[in-house]
Amino acid sequence: MHKNLLLALVCFYTLAIGVLSLISLSEYKTVKVVGADKIVHMGFHFIFSIMWYWYFVKSNFLSTRRQMKIRVVTMSLFYGILIEALQHLLTDTRQADVWDLAANIVGSVLAIAVLTALEKILSSRKI
């Protein structure tokens, strides 16, 4: 995939997370499952981290993969903080939650762990 198209997709996904985090979903009937919102946060940031890492690898944005992984987790953390602050400041139906931030980071770190494991597996298979 061309890196500019990939960047557009990654930015679209990042924006979609922001929009979905700020709109009211109270008008939709949902089944209440304890902790389900934290799983959603983890999933959003898992995918966020994989997509941004993929973009950094394709664009050679940073010199080492370790730097890319650190950048991705840091981006996830700060984007999560931004969204929580905006929820607190701009919405009446959403509220900031430190546990959402924790779930975001868990999702991001899990993504990096999976990517690291896959890189090790793939590099060991090269002949």
mmCIF file with all atom_site columns, N, CA, C and O in Angstrom, residues 41-68:
data_model
loop_
_atom_site.group_PDB
_atom_site.id
_atom_site.type_symbol
_atom_site.label_atom_id
_atom_site.label_alt_id
_atom_site.label_comp_id
_atom_site.label_asym_id
_atom_site.label_entity_id
_atom_site.label_seq_id
_atom_site.pdbx_PDB_ins_code
_atom_site.Cartn_x
_atom_site.Cartn_y
_atom_site.Cartn_z
_atom_site.occupancy
_atom_site.B_iso_or_equiv
_atom_site.pdbx_formal_charge
_atom_site.auth_seq_id
_atom_site.auth_comp_id
_atom_site.auth_asym_id
_atom_site.auth_atom_id
_atom_site.pdbx_PDB_model_num
ATOM 1   N N  . HIS A 1 41 ? -12.275 0.584  24.394 1.00 0.00 ? 41 HIS A N  1
ATOM 2   C CA . HIS A 1 41 ? -11.095 1.458  24.429 1.00 0.00 ? 41 HIS A CA 1
ATOM 3   C C  . HIS A 1 41 ? -9.828  0.679  24.075 1.00 0.00 ? 41 HIS A C  1
ATOM 4   O O  . HIS A 1 41 ? -9.001  1.150  23.296 1.00 0.00 ? 41 HIS A O  1
ATOM 5   N N  . MET A 1 42 ? -9.671  -0.493 24.669 1.00 0.00 ? 42 MET A N  1
ATOM 6   C CA . MET A 1 42 ? -8.495  -1.315 24.369 1.00 0.00 ? 42 MET A CA 1
ATOM 7   C C  . MET A 1 42 ? -8.452  -1.660 22.888 1.00 0.00 ? 42 MET A C  1
ATOM 8   O O  . MET A 1 42 ? -7.395  -1.573 22.260 1.00 0.00 ? 42 MET A O  1
ATOM 9   N N  . GLY A 1 43 ? -9.586  -2.053 22.334 1.00 0.00 ? 43 GLY A N  1
ATOM 10  C CA . GLY A 1 43 ? -9.640  -2.406 20.912 1.00 0.00 ? 43 GLY A CA 1
ATOM 11  C C  . GLY A 1 43 ? -9.321  -1.240 20.002 1.00 0.00 ? 43 GLY A C  1
ATOM 12  O O  . GLY A 1 43 ? -8.558  -1.376 19.038 1.00 0.00 ? 43 GLY A O  1
ATOM 13  N N  . PHE A 1 44 ? -9.901  -0.069 20.301 1.00 0.00 ? 44 PHE A N  1
ATOM 14  C CA . PHE A 1 44 ? -9.618  1.118  19.495 1.00 0.00 ? 44 PHE A CA 1
ATOM 15  C C  . PHE A 1 44 ? -8.129  1.426  19.485 1.00 0.00 ? 44 PHE A C  1
ATOM 16  O O  . PHE A 1 44 ? -7.545  1.699  18.435 1.00 0.00 ? 44 PHE A O  1
ATOM 17  N N  . HIS A 1 45 ? -7.492  1.392  20.647 1.00 0.00 ? 45 HIS A N  1
ATOM 18  C CA . HIS A 1 45 ? -6.083  1.771  20.731 1.00 0.00 ? 45 HIS A CA 1
ATOM 19  C C  . HIS A 1 45 ? -5.149  0.655  20.280 1.00 0.00 ? 45 HIS A C  1
ATOM 20  O O  . HIS A 1 45 ? -4.023  0.925  19.854 1.00 0.00 ? 45 HIS A O  1
ATOM 21  N N  . PHE A 1 46 ? -5.607  -0.582 20.338 1.00 0.00 ? 46 PHE A N  1
ATOM 22  C CA . PHE A 1 46 ? -4.846  -1.696 19.761 1.00 0.00 ? 46 PHE A CA 1
ATOM 23  C C  . PHE A 1 46 ? -4.718  -1.468 18.258 1.00 0.00 ? 46 PHE A C  1
ATOM 24  O O  . PHE A 1 46 ? -3.611  -1.501 17.703 1.00 0.00 ? 46 PHE A O  1
ATOM 25  N N  . ILE A 1 47 ? -5.845  -1.209 17.606 1.00 0.00 ? 47 ILE A N  1
ATOM 26  C CA . ILE A 1 47 ? -5.843  -0.985 16.158 1.00 0.00 ? 47 ILE A CA 1
ATOM 27  C C  . ILE A 1 47 ? -5.117  0.319  15.822 1.00 0.00 ? 47 ILE A C  1
ATOM 28  O O  . ILE A 1 47 ? -4.327  0.373  14.868 1.00 0.00 ? 47 ILE A O  1
ATOM 29  N N  . PHE A 1 48 ? -5.359  1.376  16.597 1.00 0.00 ? 48 PHE A N  1
ATOM 30  C CA . PHE A 1 48 ? -4.673  2.661  16.429 1.00 0.00 ? 48 PHE A CA 1
ATOM 31  C C  . PHE A 1 48 ? -3.163  2.446  16.406 1.00 0.00 ? 48 PHE A C  1
ATOM 32  O O  . PHE A 1 48 ? -2.463  2.943  15.519 1.00 0.00 ? 48 PHE A O  1
ATOM 33  N N  . SER A 1 49 ? -2.661  1.683  17.359 1.00 0.00 ? 49 SER A N  1
ATOM 34  C CA . SER A 1 49 ? -1.216  1.466  17.487 1.00 0.00 ? 49 SER A CA 1
ATOM 35  C C  . SER A 1 49 ? -0.661  0.645  16.334 1.00 0.00 ? 49 SER A C  1
ATOM 36  O O  . SER A 1 49 ? 0.417   0.956  15.807 1.00 0.00 ? 49 SER A O  1
ATOM 37  N N  . ILE A 1 50 ? -1.361  -0.381 15.926 1.00 0.00 ? 50 ILE A N  1
ATOM 38  C CA . ILE A 1 50 ? -0.908  -1.195 14.792 1.00 0.00 ? 50 ILE A CA 1
ATOM 39  C C  . ILE A 1 50 ? -0.874  -0.353 13.514 1.00 0.00 ? 50 ILE A C  1
ATOM 40  O O  . ILE A 1 50 ? 0.093   -0.404 12.750 1.00 0.00 ? 50 ILE A O  1
ATOM 41  N N  . MET A 1 51 ? -1.906  0.442  13.302 1.00 0.00 ? 51 MET A N  1
ATOM 42  C CA . MET A 1 51 ? -1.971  1.245  12.080 1.00 0.00 ? 51 MET A CA 1
ATOM 43  C C  . MET A 1 51 ? -0.857  2.293  12.038 1.00 0.00 ? 51 MET A C  1
ATOM 44  O O  . MET A 1 51 ? -0.200  2.469  11.004 1.00 0.00 ? 51 MET A O  1
ATOM 45  N N  . TRP A 1 52 ? -0.647  3.014  13.153 1.00 0.00 ? 52 TRP A N  1
ATOM 46  C CA . TRP A 1 52 ? 0.406   4.025  13.159 1.00 0.00 ? 52 TRP A CA 1
ATOM 47  C C  . TRP A 1 52 ? 1.787   3.385  13.038 1.00 0.00 ? 52 TRP A C  1
ATOM 48  O O  . TRP A 1 52 ? 2.650   3.906  12.335 1.00 0.00 ? 52 TRP A O  1
ATOM 49  N N  . TYR A 1 53 ? 1.980   2.246  13.683 1.00 0.00 ? 53 TYR A N  1
ATOM 50  C CA . TYR A 1 53 ? 3.266   1.561  13.563 1.00 0.00 ? 53 TYR A CA 1
ATOM 51  C C  . TYR A 1 53 ? 3.512   1.148  12.103 1.00 0.00 ? 53 TYR A C  1
ATOM 52  O O  . TYR A 1 53 ? 4.600   1.330  11.562 1.00 0.00 ? 53 TYR A O  1
ATOM 53  N N  . TRP A 1 54 ? 2.493   0.600  11.478 1.00 0.00 ? 54 TRP A N  1
ATOM 54  C CA . TRP A 1 54 ? 2.591   0.189  10.071 1.00 0.00 ? 54 TRP A CA 1
ATOM 55  C C  . TRP A 1 54 ? 2.962   1.393  9.201  1.00 0.00 ? 54 TRP A C  1
ATOM 56  O O  . TRP A 1 54 ? 3.827   1.310  8.326  1.00 0.00 ? 54 TRP A O  1
ATOM 57  N N  . TYR A 1 55 ? 2.317   2.520  9.465  1.00 0.00 ? 55 TYR A N  1
ATOM 58  C CA . TYR A 1 55 ? 2.652   3.723  8.695  1.00 0.00 ? 55 TYR A CA 1
ATOM 59  C C  . TYR A 1 55 ? 4.114   4.124  8.922  1.00 0.00 ? 55 TYR A C  1
ATOM 60  O O  . TYR A 1 55 ? 4.833   4.429  7.968  1.00 0.00 ? 55 TYR A O  1
ATOM 61  N N  . PHE A 1 56 ? 4.583   4.135  10.164 1.00 0.00 ? 56 PHE A N  1
ATOM 62  C CA . PHE A 1 56 ? 5.961   4.517  10.455 1.00 0.00 ? 56 PHE A CA 1
ATOM 63  C C  . PHE A 1 56 ? 6.951   3.577  9.773  1.00 0.00 ? 56 PHE A C  1
ATOM 64  O O  . PHE A 1 56 ? 7.965   4.016  9.244  1.00 0.00 ? 56 PHE A O  1
ATOM 65  N N  . VAL A 1 57 ? 6.651   2.284  9.769  1.00 0.00 ? 57 VAL A N  1
ATOM 66  C CA . VAL A 1 57 ? 7.535   1.316  9.106  1.00 0.00 ? 57 VAL A CA 1
ATOM 67  C C  . VAL A 1 57 ? 7.568   1.588  7.597  1.00 0.00 ? 57 VAL A C  1
ATOM 68  O O  . VAL A 1 57 ? 8.638   1.630  6.989  1.00 0.00 ? 57 VAL A O  1
ATOM 69  N N  . LYS A 1 58 ? 6.388   1.777  6.997  1.00 0.00 ? 58 LYS A N  1
ATOM 70  C CA . LYS A 1 58 ? 6.320   1.996  5.543  1.00 0.00 ? 58 LYS A CA 1
ATOM 71  C C  . LYS A 1 58 ? 7.006   3.297  5.120  1.00 0.00 ? 58 LYS A C  1
ATOM 72  O O  . LYS A 1 58 ? 7.550   3.378  4.033  1.00 0.00 ? 58 LYS A O  1
ATOM 73  N N  . SER A 1 59 ? 6.955   4.302  5.986  1.00 0.00 ? 59 SER A N  1
ATOM 74  C CA . SER A 1 59 ? 7.496   5.608  5.600  1.00 0.00 ? 59 SER A CA 1
ATOM 75  C C  . SER A 1 59 ? 8.914   5.839  6.107  1.00 0.00 ? 59 SER A C  1
ATOM 76  O O  . SER A 1 59 ? 9.491   6.896  5.840  1.00 0.00 ? 59 SER A O  1
ATOM 77  N N  . ASN A 1 60 ? 9.467   4.843  6.820  1.00 0.00 ? 60 ASN A N  1
ATOM 78  C CA . ASN A 1 60 ? 10.796  5.005  7.428  1.00 0.00 ? 60 ASN A CA 1
ATOM 79  C C  . ASN A 1 60 ? 10.869  6.299  8.238  1.00 0.00 ? 60 ASN A C  1
ATOM 80  O O  . ASN A 1 60 ? 11.848  7.038  8.170  1.00 0.00 ? 60 ASN A O  1
ATOM 81  N N  . PHE A 1 61 ? 9.813   6.564  8.995  1.00 0.00 ? 61 PHE A N  1
ATOM 82  C CA . PHE A 1 61 ? 9.676   7.816  9.726  1.00 0.00 ? 61 PHE A CA 1
ATOM 83  C C  . PHE A 1 61 ? 10.742  7.975  10.800 1.00 0.00 ? 61 PHE A C  1
ATOM 84  O O  . PHE A 1 61 ? 11.267  9.051  10.996 1.00 0.00 ? 61 PHE A O  1
ATOM 85  N N  . LEU A 1 62 ? 11.059  6.917  11.496 1.00 0.00 ? 62 LEU A N  1
ATOM 86  C CA . LEU A 1 62 ? 12.091  6.944  12.528 1.00 0.00 ? 62 LEU A CA 1
ATOM 87  C C  . LEU A 1 62 ? 13.133  5.897  12.187 1.00 0.00 ? 62 LEU A C  1
ATOM 88  O O  . LEU A 1 62 ? 12.869  4.947  11.460 1.00 0.00 ? 62 LEU A O  1
ATOM 89  N N  . SER A 1 63 ? 14.309  6.027  12.765 1.00 0.00 ? 63 SER A N  1
ATOM 90  C CA . SER A 1 63 ? 15.403  5.166  12.343 1.00 0.00 ? 63 SER A CA 1
ATOM 91  C C  . SER A 1 63 ? 15.304  3.734  12.872 1.00 0.00 ? 63 SER A C  1
ATOM 92  O O  . SER A 1 63 ? 15.773  2.817  12.223 1.00 0.00 ? 63 SER A O  1
ATOM 93  N N  . THR A 1 64 ? 14.709  3.533  14.043 1.00 0.00 ? 64 THR A N  1
ATOM 94  C CA . THR A 1 64 ? 14.634  2.170  14.564 1.00 0.00 ? 64 THR A CA 1
ATOM 95  C C  . THR A 1 64 ? 13.191  1.796  14.889 1.00 0.00 ? 64 THR A C  1
ATOM 96  O O  . THR A 1 64 ? 12.360  2.664  15.181 1.00 0.00 ? 64 THR A O  1
ATOM 97  N N  . ARG A 1 65 ? 12.930  0.526  14.851 1.00 0.00 ? 65 ARG A N  1
ATOM 98  C CA . ARG A 1 65 ? 11.589  0.052  15.188 1.00 0.00 ? 65 ARG A CA 1
ATOM 99  C C  . ARG A 1 65 ? 11.267  0.304  16.659 1.00 0.00 ? 65 ARG A C  1
ATOM 100 O O  . ARG A 1 65 ? 10.127  0.544  17.015 1.00 0.00 ? 65 ARG A O  1
ATOM 101 N N  . ARG A 1 66 ? 12.303  0.267  17.485 1.00 0.00 ? 66 ARG A N  1
ATOM 102 C CA . ARG A 1 66 ? 12.097  0.564  18.908 1.00 0.00 ? 66 ARG A CA 1
ATOM 103 C C  . ARG A 1 66 ? 11.591  1.993  19.074 1.00 0.00 ? 66 ARG A C  1
ATOM 104 O O  . ARG A 1 66 ? 10.655  2.245  19.838 1.00 0.00 ? 66 ARG A O  1
ATOM 105 N N  . GLN A 1 67 ? 12.175  2.935  18.359 1.00 0.00 ? 67 GLN A N  1
ATOM 106 C CA . GLN A 1 67 ? 11.720  4.327  18.408 1.00 0.00 ? 67 GLN A CA 1
ATOM 107 C C  . GLN A 1 67 ? 10.273  4.437  17.917 1.00 0.00 ? 67 GLN A C  1
ATOM 108 O O  . GLN A 1 67 ? 9.481   5.200  18.474 1.00 0.00 ? 67 GLN A O  1
ATOM 109 N N  . MET A 1 68 ? 9.951   3.689  16.878 1.00 0.00 ? 68 MET A N  1
ATOM 110 C CA . MET A 1 68 ? 8.593   3.710  16.346 1.00 0.00 ? 68 MET A CA 1
ATOM 111 C C  . MET A 1 68 ? 7.601   3.207  17.387 1.00 0.00 ? 68 MET A C  1
ATOM 112 O O  . MET A 1 68 ? 6.520   3.788  17.566 1.00 0.00 ? 68 MET A O  1
#
